[in-house]
PDB file of C-alpha atoms in Angstrom:
ATOM      1  CA  MET X   1       0.002  -0.037  -0.096  1.00  0.00           C
ATOM      2  CA  ILE X   2       1.315   3.419  -0.973  1.00  0.00           C
ATOM      3  CA  ILE X   3       1.389   5.813   2.093  1.00  0.00           C
ATOM      4  CA  VAL X   4       0.689   9.382   0.852  1.00  0.00           C
ATOM      5  CA  LYS X   5       2.269  12.177   2.890  1.00  0.00           C
ATOM      6  CA  THR X   6       0.753  15.502   3.756  1.00  0.00           C
ATOM      7  CA  THR X   7       2.512  18.755   2.830  1.00  0.00           C
ATOM      8  CA  GLU X   8       3.763  18.935   6.385  1.00  0.00           C
ATOM      9  CA  GLU X   9       5.194  15.445   6.337  1.00  0.00           C
ATOM     10  CA  ILE X  10       6.922  16.109   3.145  1.00  0.00           C
ATOM     11  CA  GLU X  11       8.690  19.051   4.706  1.00  0.00           C
ATOM     12  CA  LEU X  12       9.841  16.887   7.506  1.00  0.00           C
ATOM     13  CA  MET X  13      11.050  14.367   5.028  1.00  0.00           C
ATOM     14  CA  ARG X  14      12.921  17.157   3.382  1.00  0.00           C
ATOM     15  CA  GLU X  15      14.680  18.019   6.484  1.00  0.00           C
ATOM     16  CA  SER X  16      15.858  14.325   6.974  1.00  0.00           C
ATOM     17  CA  ALA X  17      16.955  14.010   3.306  1.00  0.00           C
ATOM     18  CA  LEU X  18      18.949  17.334   3.596  1.00  0.00           C
ATOM     19  CA  ILE X  19      20.838  15.771   6.634  1.00  0.00           C
ATOM     20  CA  VAL X  20      21.927  12.955   4.418  1.00  0.00           C
ATOM     21  CA  SER X  21      22.747  15.526   1.735  1.00  0.00           C
ATOM     22  CA  LYS X  22      24.978  17.497   4.014  1.00  0.00           C
ATOM     23  CA  THR X  23      26.581  14.321   5.415  1.00  0.00           C
ATOM     24  CA  LEU X  24      27.567  13.250   1.803  1.00  0.00           C
ATOM     25  CA  GLY X  25      28.854  16.859   1.164  1.00  0.00           C
ATOM     26  CA  MET X  26      31.065  16.647   4.241  1.00  0.00           C
ATOM     27  CA  LEU X  27      32.357  13.337   3.117  1.00  0.00           C
ATOM     28  CA  ALA X  28      33.133  14.378  -0.422  1.00  0.00           C
ATOM     29  CA  SER X  29      36.302  16.240   0.794  1.00  0.00           C
ATOM     30  CA  GLU X  30      37.394  13.365   2.768  1.00  0.00           C
ATOM     31  CA  VAL X  31      37.161  10.625   0.188  1.00  0.00           C
ATOM     32  CA  LYS X  32      40.737  10.302  -1.078  1.00  0.00           C
ATOM     33  CA  PRO X  33      43.580   7.793  -1.305  1.00  0.00           C
ATOM     34  CA  GLY X  34      44.655   6.379   2.099  1.00  0.00           C
ATOM     35  CA  VAL X  35      41.410   6.948   3.963  1.00  0.00           C
ATOM     36  CA  THR X  36      39.450   3.733   5.148  1.00  0.00           C
ATOM     37  CA  THR X  37      35.748   3.293   4.858  1.00  0.00           C
ATOM     38  CA  LEU X  38      35.566   2.812   8.604  1.00  0.00           C
ATOM     39  CA  GLN X  39      37.047   6.191   9.108  1.00  0.00           C
ATOM     40  CA  LEU X  40      34.447   7.587   6.761  1.00  0.00           C
ATOM     41  CA  ASP X  41      31.669   5.744   8.511  1.00  0.00           C
ATOM     42  CA  ALA X  42      32.720   7.293  11.902  1.00  0.00           C
ATOM     43  CA  LEU X  43      32.688  10.709  10.570  1.00  0.00           C
ATOM     44  CA  ALA X  44      29.254  10.313   9.102  1.00  0.00           C
ATOM     45  CA  GLU X  45      27.765   8.836  12.275  1.00  0.00           C
ATOM     46  CA  ALA X  46      29.080  11.839  14.348  1.00  0.00           C
ATOM     47  CA  PHE X  47      27.926  14.278  11.774  1.00  0.00           C
ATOM     48  CA  ILE X  48      24.391  12.831  11.590  1.00  0.00           C
ATOM     49  CA  ARG X  49      24.045  12.790  15.413  1.00  0.00           C
ATOM     50  CA  ASP X  50      25.327  16.342  15.662  1.00  0.00           C
ATOM     51  CA  HIS X  51      22.524  17.466  13.277  1.00  0.00           C
ATOM     52  CA  GLY X  52      19.844  15.941  15.659  1.00  0.00           C
ATOM     53  CA  ALA X  53      19.235  12.775  13.639  1.00  0.00           C
ATOM     54  CA  VAL X  54      20.303   9.244  14.026  1.00  0.00           C
ATOM     55  CA  PRO X  55      21.916   6.995  11.406  1.00  0.00           C
ATOM     56  CA  GLY X  56      19.083   5.407   9.480  1.00  0.00           C
ATOM     57  CA  PHE X  57      21.194   2.311   8.448  1.00  0.00           C
ATOM     58  CA  LEU X  58      22.750   1.375  11.743  1.00  0.00           C
ATOM     59  CA  GLY X  59      20.949  -1.619  13.120  1.00  0.00           C
ATOM     60  CA  LEU X  60      18.476  -1.755  10.256  1.00  0.00           C
ATOM     61  CA  TYR X  61      17.970  -5.445   9.461  1.00  0.00           C
ATOM     62  CA  ASP X  62      20.978  -5.801  11.838  1.00  0.00           C
ATOM     63  CA  PHE X  63      23.380  -3.914   9.358  1.00  0.00           C
ATOM     64  CA  PRO X  64      26.392  -3.061  11.479  1.00  0.00           C
ATOM     65  CA  ASN X  65      27.323   0.600  10.351  1.00  0.00           C
ATOM     66  CA  SER X  66      26.007   3.907   9.486  1.00  0.00           C
ATOM     67  CA  LEU X  67      26.974   3.885   5.856  1.00  0.00           C
ATOM     68  CA  CYS X  68      26.848   1.359   3.030  1.00  0.00           C
ATOM     69  CA  MET X  69      30.355   1.700   1.446  1.00  0.00           C
ATOM     70  CA  SER X  70      30.655  -0.216  -1.864  1.00  0.00           C
ATOM     71  CA  PRO X  71      33.901   0.388  -3.946  1.00  0.00           C
ATOM     72  CA  ASN X  72      34.536  -0.702  -7.431  1.00  0.00           C
ATOM     73  CA  ALA X  73      32.833  -3.952  -8.295  1.00  0.00           C
ATOM     74  CA  GLN X  74      30.598  -3.862  -5.297  1.00  0.00           C
ATOM     75  CA  ILE X  75      27.266  -2.454  -6.068  1.00  0.00           C
ATOM     76  CA  VAL X  76      25.621  -1.876  -2.826  1.00  0.00           C
ATOM     77  CA  HIS X  77      25.525  -2.938   0.886  1.00  0.00           C
ATOM     78  CA  GLY X  78      29.172  -3.055   1.366  1.00  0.00           C
ATOM     79  CA  ILE X  79      30.262  -2.940   4.987  1.00  0.00           C
ATOM     80  CA  PRO X  80      32.844  -0.363   6.017  1.00  0.00           C
ATOM     81  CA  ASN X  81      36.407  -1.873   6.834  1.00  0.00           C
ATOM     82  CA  ASN X  82      39.937  -0.953   7.339  1.00  0.00           C
ATOM     83  CA  THR X  83      41.206  -1.223   3.768  1.00  0.00           C
ATOM     84  CA  PRO X  84      42.400   1.976   2.495  1.00  0.00           C
ATOM     85  CA  LEU X  85      41.007   3.595  -0.714  1.00  0.00           C
ATOM     86  CA  VAL X  86      43.498   3.963  -3.440  1.00  0.00           C
ATOM     87  CA  GLU X  87      43.987   6.190  -6.496  1.00  0.00           C
ATOM     88  CA  GLY X  88      41.545   5.222  -9.332  1.00  0.00           C
ATOM     89  CA  ASP X  89      38.897   3.586  -6.923  1.00  0.00           C
ATOM     90  CA  ILE X  90      35.229   4.584  -7.154  1.00  0.00           C
ATOM     91  CA  ILE X  91      32.979   4.252  -4.143  1.00  0.00           C
ATOM     92  CA  SER X  92      29.218   4.213  -3.746  1.00  0.00           C
ATOM     93  CA  ILE X  93      28.348   5.828  -0.329  1.00  0.00           C
ATOM     94  CA  ASP X  94      24.725   5.239   0.646  1.00  0.00           C
ATOM     95  CA  CYS X  95      23.616   7.144   3.603  1.00  0.00           C
ATOM     96  CA  GLY X  96      20.402   7.216   5.821  1.00  0.00           C
ATOM     97  CA  ALA X  97      19.312   9.703   8.587  1.00  0.00           C
ATOM     98  CA  PHE X  98      16.217   9.345  10.764  1.00  0.00           C
ATOM     99  CA  LYS X  99      14.660  12.474  12.100  1.00  0.00           C
ATOM    100  CA  ASN X 100      11.219  13.620  13.226  1.00  0.00           C
ATOM    101  CA  ASP X 101       9.884  10.125  12.569  1.00  0.00           C
ATOM    102  CA  PHE X 102      10.941  10.234   8.953  1.00  0.00           C
ATOM    103  CA  HIS X 103      13.822   8.676   6.886  1.00  0.00           C
ATOM    104  CA  GLY X 104      16.197  10.329   4.333  1.00  0.00           C
ATOM    105  CA  ASP X 105      18.060   7.921   2.146  1.00  0.00           C
ATOM    106  CA  HIS X 106      20.274   8.758  -0.841  1.00  0.00           C
ATOM    107  CA  ALA X 107      23.603   7.800  -2.436  1.00  0.00           C
ATOM    108  CA  TYR X 108      26.506   9.111  -4.533  1.00  0.00           C
ATOM    109  CA  THR X 109      29.411   7.317  -6.197  1.00  0.00           C
ATOM    110  CA  PHE X 110      32.669   9.233  -5.616  1.00  0.00           C
ATOM    111  CA  GLU X 111      35.852   9.120  -7.636  1.00  0.00           C
ATOM    112  CA  VAL X 112      38.958   8.562  -5.652  1.00  0.00           C
ATOM    113  CA  GLY X 113      41.602  10.691  -7.380  1.00  0.00           C
ATOM    114  CA  GLU X 114      41.754  10.063 -11.182  1.00  0.00           C
ATOM    115  CA  VAL X 115      39.769   7.248 -12.464  1.00  0.00           C
ATOM    116  CA  ALA X 116      39.907   5.421 -15.769  1.00  0.00           C
ATOM    117  CA  PRO X 117      37.871   7.131 -18.583  1.00  0.00           C
ATOM    118  CA  GLU X 118      35.549   4.228 -19.136  1.00  0.00           C
ATOM    119  CA  THR X 119      34.775   4.319 -15.344  1.00  0.00           C
ATOM    120  CA  LYS X 120      34.232   8.022 -15.332  1.00  0.00           C
ATOM    121  CA  LYS X 121      31.754   7.573 -18.267  1.00  0.00           C
ATOM    122  CA  LEU X 122      30.003   4.888 -16.393  1.00  0.00           C
ATOM    123  CA  LEU X 123      29.406   7.394 -13.485  1.00  0.00           C
ATOM    124  CA  ASP X 124      28.283  10.105 -15.804  1.00  0.00           C
ATOM    125  CA  VAL X 125      25.785   7.935 -17.480  1.00  0.00           C
ATOM    126  CA  THR X 126      24.407   6.380 -14.268  1.00  0.00           C
ATOM    127  CA  LYS X 127      23.891   9.745 -12.712  1.00  0.00           C
ATOM    128  CA  ALA X 128      22.282  11.037 -15.900  1.00  0.00           C
ATOM    129  CA  SER X 129      19.992   8.043 -15.865  1.00  0.00           C
ATOM    130  CA  LEU X 130      18.818   8.989 -12.497  1.00  0.00           C
ATOM    131  CA  TYR X 131      17.418  12.272 -13.702  1.00  0.00           C
ATOM    132  CA  VAL X 132      15.989  10.454 -16.830  1.00  0.00           C
ATOM    133  CA  GLY X 133      13.945   8.369 -14.391  1.00  0.00           C
ATOM    134  CA  ILE X 134      12.943  11.272 -11.991  1.00  0.00           C
ATOM    135  CA  ARG X 135      11.386  12.933 -15.136  1.00  0.00           C
ATOM    136  CA  GLU X 136       8.895  10.091 -15.442  1.00  0.00           C
ATOM    137  CA  PHE X 137       7.780  10.272 -11.823  1.00  0.00           C
ATOM    138  CA  LYS X 138       4.695  12.464 -12.618  1.00  0.00           C
ATOM    139  CA  SER X 139       1.066  12.315 -12.543  1.00  0.00           C
ATOM    140  CA  GLY X 140      -0.470   9.980 -14.959  1.00  0.00           C
ATOM    141  CA  ASN X 141       2.573   7.709 -15.125  1.00  0.00           C
ATOM    142  CA  ARG X 142       3.317   4.326 -13.283  1.00  0.00           C
ATOM    143  CA  VAL X 143       6.354   2.557 -11.889  1.00  0.00           C
ATOM    144  CA  GLY X 144       7.144   1.019 -15.277  1.00  0.00           C
ATOM    145  CA  ASP X 145       7.571   4.366 -16.786  1.00  0.00           C
ATOM    146  CA  VAL X 146      10.394   5.296 -14.563  1.00  0.00           C
ATOM    147  CA  GLY X 147      11.928   1.779 -14.937  1.00  0.00           C
ATOM    148  CA  TYR X 148      11.683   1.682 -18.740  1.00  0.00           C
ATOM    149  CA  ALA X 149      13.279   5.153 -19.056  1.00  0.00           C
ATOM    150  CA  ILE X 150      16.242   4.301 -16.848  1.00  0.00           C
ATOM    151  CA  GLN X 151      16.851   0.846 -18.553  1.00  0.00           C
ATOM    152  CA  LYS X 152      16.545   2.251 -22.069  1.00  0.00           C
ATOM    153  CA  PHE X 153      19.011   5.010 -21.366  1.00  0.00           C
ATOM    154  CA  THR X 154      21.601   2.935 -19.580  1.00  0.00           C
ATOM    155  CA  GLU X 155      21.470  -0.093 -21.998  1.00  0.00           C
ATOM    156  CA  ASP X 156      21.704   2.117 -24.993  1.00  0.00           C
ATOM    157  CA  HIS X 157      25.114   2.997 -23.521  1.00  0.00           C
ATOM    158  CA  GLY X 158      26.023  -0.769 -23.289  1.00  0.00           C
ATOM    159  CA  TYR X 159      25.704  -1.107 -19.519  1.00  0.00           C
ATOM    160  CA  GLY X 160      24.110  -3.709 -17.393  1.00  0.00           C
ATOM    161  CA  VAL X 161      21.094  -2.725 -15.339  1.00  0.00           C
ATOM    162  CA  VAL X 162      20.780  -4.523 -12.002  1.00  0.00           C
ATOM    163  CA  ARG X 163      17.524  -6.425 -11.566  1.00  0.00           C
ATOM    164  CA  GLU X 164      17.552  -7.784  -8.027  1.00  0.00           C
ATOM    165  CA  LEU X 165      17.994  -4.442  -6.251  1.00  0.00           C
ATOM    166  CA  VAL X 166      15.524  -1.725  -6.586  1.00  0.00           C
ATOM    167  CA  GLY X 167      14.515   1.772  -5.473  1.00  0.00           C
ATOM    168  CA  HIS X 168      11.578   2.150  -2.998  1.00  0.00           C
ATOM    169  CA  GLY X 169       8.883   4.082  -1.355  1.00  0.00           C
ATOM    170  CA  LEU X 170      10.282   6.182   1.686  1.00  0.00           C
ATOM    171  CA  GLY X 171       8.579   7.597   4.849  1.00  0.00           C
ATOM    172  CA  ARG X 172       8.283   6.549   8.384  1.00  0.00           C
ATOM    173  CA  LYS X 173       9.869   3.334   7.331  1.00  0.00           C
ATOM    174  CA  MET X 174      13.059   3.072   5.232  1.00  0.00           C
ATOM    175  CA  HIS X 175      11.438   0.698   2.643  1.00  0.00           C
ATOM    176  CA  GLU X 176       7.720   1.379   1.732  1.00  0.00           C
ATOM    177  CA  ASP X 177       5.633   0.689  -1.292  1.00  0.00           C
ATOM    178  CA  PRO X 178       6.179   0.856  -4.136  1.00  0.00           C
ATOM    179  CA  GLU X 179       9.119  -0.865  -5.262  1.00  0.00           C
ATOM    180  CA  MET X 180      10.945   1.078  -7.943  1.00  0.00           C
ATOM    181  CA  PRO X 181      12.872  -1.171 -10.320  1.00  0.00           C
ATOM    182  CA  ASN X 182      15.433   0.373 -12.748  1.00  0.00           C
ATOM    183  CA  TYR X 183      14.015  -1.679 -15.555  1.00  0.00           C
ATOM    184  CA  GLY X 184      10.406  -2.244 -16.840  1.00  0.00           C
ATOM    185  CA  LYS X 185       7.808  -1.696 -19.396  1.00  0.00           C
ATOM    186  CA  ARG X 186       5.795   1.605 -19.916  1.00  0.00           C
ATOM    187  CA  GLY X 187       2.314   1.809 -18.502  1.00  0.00           C
ATOM    188  CA  ARG X 188       2.866  -1.029 -16.083  1.00  0.00           C
ATOM    189  CA  GLY X 189       2.990  -1.064 -12.283  1.00  0.00           C
ATOM    190  CA  LYS X 190       1.434   1.028  -9.587  1.00  0.00           C
ATOM    191  CA  LYS X 191       0.159   4.437 -10.569  1.00  0.00           C
ATOM    192  CA  PHE X 192       1.757   7.473  -9.007  1.00  0.00           C
ATOM    193  CA  ILE X 193      -0.293   9.403  -6.432  1.00  0.00           C
ATOM    194  CA  GLU X 194       0.054  13.093  -5.350  1.00  0.00           C
ATOM    195  CA  GLY X 195       1.966  13.137  -2.017  1.00  0.00           C
ATOM    196  CA  MET X 196       3.839  10.000  -2.477  1.00  0.00           C
ATOM    197  CA  VAL X 197       7.623   9.789  -1.810  1.00  0.00           C
ATOM    198  CA  VAL X 198      10.124   7.513  -3.378  1.00  0.00           C
ATOM    199  CA  ALA X 199      13.879   6.837  -3.554  1.00  0.00           C
ATOM    200  CA  ILE X 200      14.963   6.335  -7.150  1.00  0.00           C
ATOM    201  CA  GLU X 201      18.347   4.695  -7.362  1.00  0.00           C
ATOM    202  CA  PRO X 202      19.947   3.337 -10.611  1.00  0.00           C
ATOM    203  CA  MET X 203      22.538   0.601 -10.112  1.00  0.00           C
ATOM    204  CA  THR X 204      24.447   0.284 -13.375  1.00  0.00           C
ATOM    205  CA  ASN X 205      27.298  -2.173 -14.137  1.00  0.00           C
ATOM    206  CA  LEU X 206      30.099  -1.645 -16.732  1.00  0.00           C
ATOM    207  CA  GLY X 207      29.639  -5.238 -17.779  1.00  0.00           C
ATOM    208  CA  THR X 208      26.909  -7.889 -17.114  1.00  0.00           C
ATOM    209  CA  HIS X 209      23.795  -6.972 -15.145  1.00  0.00           C
ATOM    210  CA  ARG X 210      24.236 -10.254 -13.214  1.00  0.00           C
ATOM    211  CA  ILE X 211      25.275 -10.078  -9.606  1.00  0.00           C
ATOM    212  CA  LYS X 212      26.710 -12.224  -6.652  1.00  0.00           C
ATOM    213  CA  GLN X 213      26.782 -11.844  -2.931  1.00  0.00           C
ATOM    214  CA  LEU X 214      29.611 -12.178  -0.481  1.00  0.00           C
ATOM    215  CA  LYS X 215      29.538 -14.579   2.422  1.00  0.00           C
ATOM    216  CA  ASP X 216      29.027 -11.653   4.872  1.00  0.00           C
ATOM    217  CA  GLY X 217      25.398 -11.693   3.787  1.00  0.00           C
ATOM    218  CA  TRP X 218      25.278  -8.177   2.795  1.00  0.00           C
ATOM    219  CA  THR X 219      27.762  -7.144   0.019  1.00  0.00           C
ATOM    220  CA  ILE X 220      26.457  -7.370  -3.492  1.00  0.00           C
ATOM    221  CA  LEU X 221      28.988  -7.444  -6.386  1.00  0.00           C
ATOM    222  CA  THR X 222      29.067  -7.525 -10.185  1.00  0.00           C
ATOM    223  CA  ALA X 223      29.314 -11.198 -11.331  1.00  0.00           C
ATOM    224  CA  ASP X 224      32.093 -10.307 -13.796  1.00  0.00           C
ATOM    225  CA  GLY X 225      34.148  -8.065 -11.387  1.00  0.00           C
ATOM    226  CA  LYS X 226      33.705  -4.856 -13.465  1.00  0.00           C
ATOM    227  CA  PRO X 227      32.811  -1.577 -11.712  1.00  0.00           C
ATOM    228  CA  SER X 228      29.409  -0.566 -10.822  1.00  0.00           C
ATOM    229  CA  ALA X 229      27.801   2.899 -10.184  1.00  0.00           C
ATOM    230  CA  HIS X 230      25.077   3.922  -7.897  1.00  0.00           C
ATOM    231  CA  PHE X 231      23.174   7.198  -7.481  1.00  0.00           C
ATOM    232  CA  GLU X 232      20.020   7.881  -5.434  1.00  0.00           C
ATOM    233  CA  HIS X 233      17.685  10.777  -4.691  1.00  0.00           C
ATOM    234  CA  ASP X 234      14.529  11.146  -2.518  1.00  0.00           C
ATOM    235  CA  ILE X 235      11.680  12.668  -4.494  1.00  0.00           C
ATOM    236  CA  ALA X 236       8.050  13.709  -3.681  1.00  0.00           C
ATOM    237  CA  LEU X 237       5.075  14.057  -6.030  1.00  0.00           C
ATOM    238  CA  VAL X 238       3.970  17.642  -5.608  1.00  0.00           C
ATOM    239  CA  ASN X 239       1.443  19.516  -7.934  1.00  0.00           C
ATOM    240  CA  GLY X 240       1.866  16.479 -10.247  1.00  0.00           C
ATOM    241  CA  LYS X 241       5.480  16.925 -10.745  1.00  0.00           C
ATOM    242  CA  PRO X 242       8.662  15.530  -9.182  1.00  0.00           C
ATOM    243  CA  GLU X 243      10.178  17.609  -6.324  1.00  0.00           C
ATOM    244  CA  LEU X 244      13.529  16.705  -5.125  1.00  0.00           C
ATOM    245  CA  LEU X 245      13.870  16.462  -1.424  1.00  0.00           C
ATOM    246  CA  SER X 246      17.646  15.589  -1.477  1.00  0.00           C
ATOM    247  CA  THR X 247      20.396  17.394  -3.171  1.00  0.00           C
ATOM    248  CA  PHE X 248      24.010  16.805  -4.461  1.00  0.00           C
ATOM    249  CA  LYS X 249      24.746  20.610  -4.106  1.00  0.00           C
ATOM    250  CA  TYR X 250      26.822  20.092  -1.001  1.00  0.00           C
ATOM    251  CA  ILE X 251      28.896  17.433  -2.694  1.00  0.00           C
ATOM    252  CA  TYR X 252      29.482  19.788  -5.756  1.00  0.00           C
ATOM    253  CA  GLU X 253      30.382  22.640  -3.461  1.00  0.00           C
ATOM    254  CA  ALA X 254      33.054  20.550  -1.816  1.00  0.00           C
ATOM    255  CA  LEU X 255      34.376  19.387  -5.052  1.00  0.00           C
ATOM    256  CA  GLY X 256      34.277  22.642  -7.043  1.00  0.00           C
ATOM    257  CA  ILE X 257      31.723  21.503  -9.469  1.00  0.00           C
ATOM    258  CA  GLU X 258      29.132  23.668 -11.090  1.00  0.00           C
ATOM    259  CA  SER X 259      25.885  22.062 -12.075  1.00  0.00           C
ATOM    260  CA  ASN X 260      22.278  23.067 -12.818  1.00  0.00           C
ATOM    261  CA  GLU X 261      21.052  19.417 -13.157  1.00  0.00           C
ATOM    262  CA  GLU X 262      18.649  19.634 -10.271  1.00  0.00           C
ATOM    263  CA  ASP X 263      16.918  23.001 -11.202  1.00  0.00           C
ATOM    264  CA  GLU X 264      14.059  21.415 -13.146  1.00  0.00           C
ATOM    265  CA  PHE X 265      13.071  19.400 -10.130  1.00  0.00           C
ATOM    266  CA  ARG X 266      13.018  22.181  -7.696  1.00  0.00           C
ATOM    267  CA  GLN X 267       9.551  23.813  -7.011  1.00  0.00           C
ATOM    268  CA  LEU X 268      10.996  25.211  -3.772  1.00  0.00           C
ATOM    269  CA  LYS X 269      14.407  26.709  -3.040  1.00  0.00           C
ATOM    270  CA  ILE X 270      16.442  25.011  -0.497  1.00  0.00           C
TER     271      ILE X 270
END
């Protein structure tokens, strides 16, 4: 069942989402060769708590940390550890924050120093596919319209679209209806309703779409060992159009990147 949010609840969710956005922005300047994912995890937990929230992932389904940290061939759900990042790595950082009884949850894949051109292109295309999908999150459309748009865009570039892992509704629970696959057929699935909030999160592999799981029970990797990229935003359906609750602007400020990619999805200034 889709749980529709009131205007007031959406604003509370925006607050939770922006704590995640600011956490990722803080981490952006810390992601560099030599740092460990456990060190980044500790920084994130302290930052989230200092901003009046609690880490949304810590203890969720017994997950042991505050961040899902997934480098290179890891797609999602990587557990932070003491292995230092090295030049040329990429790493998906997926972060959650819980405040005012609502969750924020989004992700960004960072470059560690200079990365290979084919890997950088994978990141660029995956992030672009996120906005391709968000454009389809509007009145009159259905879940399959978002999935189809993301799948066609990424597969047209020759990449594998992960099937087993999907985006989701978001609210008082981290995972609500509907599931939001990154593949599908137009006109299929649940219809979008004014006031619903979802997390859209393309996961795209440089090679095959097939996956495997480590024995830790969490970490998901590409079956062929090639890199994977992951980007995620929280979006509300407001006045029939997608309204971003999260933002990458704090990441871009930290990295000195100029971008207007989010402007079309902002009905309100943040």
